[in-house]
Structures are given as structure tokens and as C-alpha cells.
CSV table of C-alpha atoms in Angstrom, one decimal:
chain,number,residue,atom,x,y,z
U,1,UNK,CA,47.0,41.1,-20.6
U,2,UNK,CA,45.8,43.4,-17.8
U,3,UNK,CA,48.3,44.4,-15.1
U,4,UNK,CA,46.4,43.7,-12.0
U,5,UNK,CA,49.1,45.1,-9.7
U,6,UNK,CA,51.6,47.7,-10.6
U,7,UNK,CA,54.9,47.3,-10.2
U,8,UNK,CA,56.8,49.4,-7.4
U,9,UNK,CA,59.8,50.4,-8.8
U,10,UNK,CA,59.1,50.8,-12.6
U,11,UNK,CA,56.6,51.2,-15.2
U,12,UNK,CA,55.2,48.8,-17.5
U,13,UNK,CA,55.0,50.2,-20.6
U,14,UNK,CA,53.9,49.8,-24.3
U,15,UNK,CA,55.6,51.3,-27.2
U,16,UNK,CA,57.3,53.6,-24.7
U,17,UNK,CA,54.4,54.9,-23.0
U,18,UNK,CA,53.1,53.8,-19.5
U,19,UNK,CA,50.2,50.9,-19.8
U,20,UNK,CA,48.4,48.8,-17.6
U,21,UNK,CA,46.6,46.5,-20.6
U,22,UNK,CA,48.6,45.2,-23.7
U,23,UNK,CA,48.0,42.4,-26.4
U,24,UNK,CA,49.9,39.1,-26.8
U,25,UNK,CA,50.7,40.7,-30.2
U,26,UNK,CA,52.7,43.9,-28.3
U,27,UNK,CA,55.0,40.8,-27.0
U,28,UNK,CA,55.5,39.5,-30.1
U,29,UNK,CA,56.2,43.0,-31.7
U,30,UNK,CA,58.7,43.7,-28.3
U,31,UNK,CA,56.5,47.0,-27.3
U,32,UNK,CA,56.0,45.4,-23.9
U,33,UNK,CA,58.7,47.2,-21.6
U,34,UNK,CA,59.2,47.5,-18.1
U,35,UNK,CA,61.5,50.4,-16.9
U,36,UNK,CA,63.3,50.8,-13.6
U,37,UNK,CA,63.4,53.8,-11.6
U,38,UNK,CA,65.6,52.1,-8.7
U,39,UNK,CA,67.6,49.1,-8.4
U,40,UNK,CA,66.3,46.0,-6.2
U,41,UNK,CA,63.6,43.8,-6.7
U,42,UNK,CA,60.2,44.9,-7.7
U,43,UNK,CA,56.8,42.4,-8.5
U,44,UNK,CA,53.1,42.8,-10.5
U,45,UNK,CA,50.6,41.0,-11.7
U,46,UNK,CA,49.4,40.2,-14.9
U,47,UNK,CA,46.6,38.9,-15.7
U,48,UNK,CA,45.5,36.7,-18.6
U,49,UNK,CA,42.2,36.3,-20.4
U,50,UNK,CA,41.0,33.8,-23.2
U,51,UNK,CA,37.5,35.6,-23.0
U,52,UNK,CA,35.8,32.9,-20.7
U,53,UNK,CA,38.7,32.1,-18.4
U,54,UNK,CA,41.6,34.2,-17.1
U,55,UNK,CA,44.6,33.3,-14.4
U,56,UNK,CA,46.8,35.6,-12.8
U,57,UNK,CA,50.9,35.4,-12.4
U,58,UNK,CA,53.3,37.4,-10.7
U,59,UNK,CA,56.3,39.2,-12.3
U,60,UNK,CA,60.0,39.2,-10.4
U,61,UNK,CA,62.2,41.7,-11.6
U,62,UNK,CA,65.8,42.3,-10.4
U,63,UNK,CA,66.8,45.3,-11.1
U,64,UNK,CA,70.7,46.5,-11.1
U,65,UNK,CA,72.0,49.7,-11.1
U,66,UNK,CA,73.6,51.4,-13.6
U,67,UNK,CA,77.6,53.3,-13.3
U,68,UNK,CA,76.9,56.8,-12.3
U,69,UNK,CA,79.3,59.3,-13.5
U,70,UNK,CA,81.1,60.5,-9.7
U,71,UNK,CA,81.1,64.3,-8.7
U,72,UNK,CA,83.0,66.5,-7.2
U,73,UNK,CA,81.6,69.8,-5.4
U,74,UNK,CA,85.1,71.4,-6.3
U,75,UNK,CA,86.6,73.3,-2.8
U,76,UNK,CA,89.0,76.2,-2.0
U,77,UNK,CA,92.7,76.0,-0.9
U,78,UNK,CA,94.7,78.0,1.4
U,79,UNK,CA,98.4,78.9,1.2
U,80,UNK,CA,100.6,81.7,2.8
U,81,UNK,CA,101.7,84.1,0.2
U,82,UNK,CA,104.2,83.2,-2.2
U,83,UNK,CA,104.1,79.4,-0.4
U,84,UNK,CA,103.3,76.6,-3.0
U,85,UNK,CA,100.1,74.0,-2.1
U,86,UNK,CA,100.6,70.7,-2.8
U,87,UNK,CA,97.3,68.9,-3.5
U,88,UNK,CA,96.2,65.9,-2.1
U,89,UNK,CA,93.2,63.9,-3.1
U,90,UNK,CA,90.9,64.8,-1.0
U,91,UNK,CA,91.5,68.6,-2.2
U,92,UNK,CA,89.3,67.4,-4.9
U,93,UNK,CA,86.0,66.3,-3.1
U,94,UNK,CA,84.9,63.7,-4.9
U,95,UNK,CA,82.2,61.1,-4.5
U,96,UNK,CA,80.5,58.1,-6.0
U,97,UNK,CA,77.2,56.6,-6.1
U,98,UNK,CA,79.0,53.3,-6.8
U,99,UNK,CA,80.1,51.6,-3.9
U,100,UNK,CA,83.4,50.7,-4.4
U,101,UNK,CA,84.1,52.9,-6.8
U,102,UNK,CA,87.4,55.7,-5.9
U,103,UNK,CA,88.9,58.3,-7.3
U,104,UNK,CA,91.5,57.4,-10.1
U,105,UNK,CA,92.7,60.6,-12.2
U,106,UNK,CA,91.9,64.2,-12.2
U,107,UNK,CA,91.4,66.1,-15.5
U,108,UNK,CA,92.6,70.2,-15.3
U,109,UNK,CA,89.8,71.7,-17.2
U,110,UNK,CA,90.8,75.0,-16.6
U,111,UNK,CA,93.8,77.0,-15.4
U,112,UNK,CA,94.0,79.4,-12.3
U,113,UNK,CA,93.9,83.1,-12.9
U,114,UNK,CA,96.8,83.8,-10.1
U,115,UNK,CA,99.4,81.1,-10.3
U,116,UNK,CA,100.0,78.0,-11.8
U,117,UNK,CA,99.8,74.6,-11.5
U,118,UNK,CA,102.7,72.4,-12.0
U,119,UNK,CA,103.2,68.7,-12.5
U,120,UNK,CA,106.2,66.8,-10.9
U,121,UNK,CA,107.5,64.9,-14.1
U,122,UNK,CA,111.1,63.0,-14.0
U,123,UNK,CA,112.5,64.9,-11.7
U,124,UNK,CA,111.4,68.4,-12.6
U,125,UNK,CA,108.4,70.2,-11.6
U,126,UNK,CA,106.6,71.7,-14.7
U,127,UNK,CA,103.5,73.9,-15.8
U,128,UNK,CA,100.7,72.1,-16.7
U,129,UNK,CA,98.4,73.2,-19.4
U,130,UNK,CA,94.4,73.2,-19.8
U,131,UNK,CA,93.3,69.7,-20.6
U,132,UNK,CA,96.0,67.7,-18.7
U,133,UNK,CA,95.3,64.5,-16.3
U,134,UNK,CA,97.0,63.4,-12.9
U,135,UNK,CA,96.7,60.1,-11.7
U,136,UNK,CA,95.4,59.7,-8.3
U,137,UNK,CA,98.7,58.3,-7.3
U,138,UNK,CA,100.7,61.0,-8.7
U,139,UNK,CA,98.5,63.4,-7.1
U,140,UNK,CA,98.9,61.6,-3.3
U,141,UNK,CA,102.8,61.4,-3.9
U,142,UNK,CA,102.5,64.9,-3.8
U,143,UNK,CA,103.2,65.4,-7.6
U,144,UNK,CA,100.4,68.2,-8.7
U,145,UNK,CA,101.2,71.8,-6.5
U,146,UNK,CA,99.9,75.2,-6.9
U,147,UNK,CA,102.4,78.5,-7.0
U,148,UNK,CA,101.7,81.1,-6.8
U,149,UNK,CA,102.5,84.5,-8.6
């Protein structure tokens, strides 16, 4: 097999390394891969040869993406002094490659150095430690706030 026309959006390869010939025995043996680098449609052209005669066939690949993991660029606050902040959900910046994907929970990871956060739990608000989680919709009924010390 010869590829006569590369794909646009991927790479044929062989045994993990990029190719443009390969043997009907590399299909057998599954070392004939083709790898995405976008998602859409993409085409080639293979060509085959019995040694006196050879045709030629197009490839259609559809190519979907994958779940990126969102981001967040992370912001900065402002409160008066000694005046709690209640977050919101958009305090937290985040966005995802996946359409239709939104924000769900926020994980602390780490603790401020001046102030705490706390957590509005049945009725109470309470510290919240490194390693704790806030749903999106406890966060926009205004249950995750910053004080100050």
C-alpha cells in the first residue's frame, strides 16, 4: 500500500511511526494506524499494487473530539476590610473546550493566608478545610464566603 495523498488532519502510521508505504501484512498485524490531530473529517489515498496492476481508493475518516479537562485562569477578589465576600461562580473563571460543558463543583486546593473560607452547611456557616468541594449550586446560593482576619 502506498498513500498517494496524505491525510489533512492526521498521520498514517505504522507501528507508531509516521508512514506513507505499509504491507497488507502491517493490517493483518494491526500496525496500520491513523492518528487525529483535530476533530472533523479528513480523506487520503491509498493505493494498491499486485505488481502489474494497482487501483487507488480514498479513505473517510470522522474524527470526534475527545473531553478536555476545563480551566480556570484563577482571579482576585475585593472586599472592604473586615467585610466578608461571598463567591459566585463566575469568581472562579472557568472555561471549556467542550461545548456544552458548565461548571459543576469547585475543589479548595489550598487555603488563604489572611482569612478563611467558610461553607454554609445546615444553617451554620463553617471553616472549610484544604481538599473540600462546593457544588456549583451551593456556590450560586451564596453558600462559600471569604472572611477575613
Amino acid at each position: 500500500y502506498t498513500v498517494t495523498s496524505a491525510p489533512g488532519k492526521g498521520t498514517i502510521k505504522v507501528s507508531g511511526m509516521a508512514a506513507t508505504t505499509f504491507t497488507q501484512q502491517d493490517v493483518i498485524d494491526g500496525k496500520v494506524s491513523y492518528t487525529a490531530n483535530t476533530a472533523g473529517s479528513d480523506t487520503f489515498t491509498v493505493s494498491v499494487s499486485d505488481g502489474a496492476l494497482s487501483d487507488a481508493k480514498s479513505v473517510g475518516v470522522t474524527i470526534t473530539s475527545t473531553n478536555a479537562a476545563p480551566t480556570s485562569t484563577g482571579g482576585t477578589v475585593t472586599t472592604l476590610e473586615d467585610t466578608n465576600y461571598v463567591f459566585g461562580a463566575s469568581d472562579f473563571n472557568f472555561s471549556d473546550a467542550n461545548a456544552g460543558d458548565s461548571l459543576s463543583k469547585v475543589e479548595i486546593s489550598a487555603l488563604p493566608g489572611a482569612g478563611k473560607l467558610q461553607a454554609y452547611v445546615s444553617g451554620a456557616w463553617q471553616d472549610v478545610g484544604a481538599s473540600a468541594s462546593m457544588t456549583v449550586a451551593e456556590i450560586n446560593a451564596s453558600h462559600l464566603r471569604f472572611v477575613p482576619v
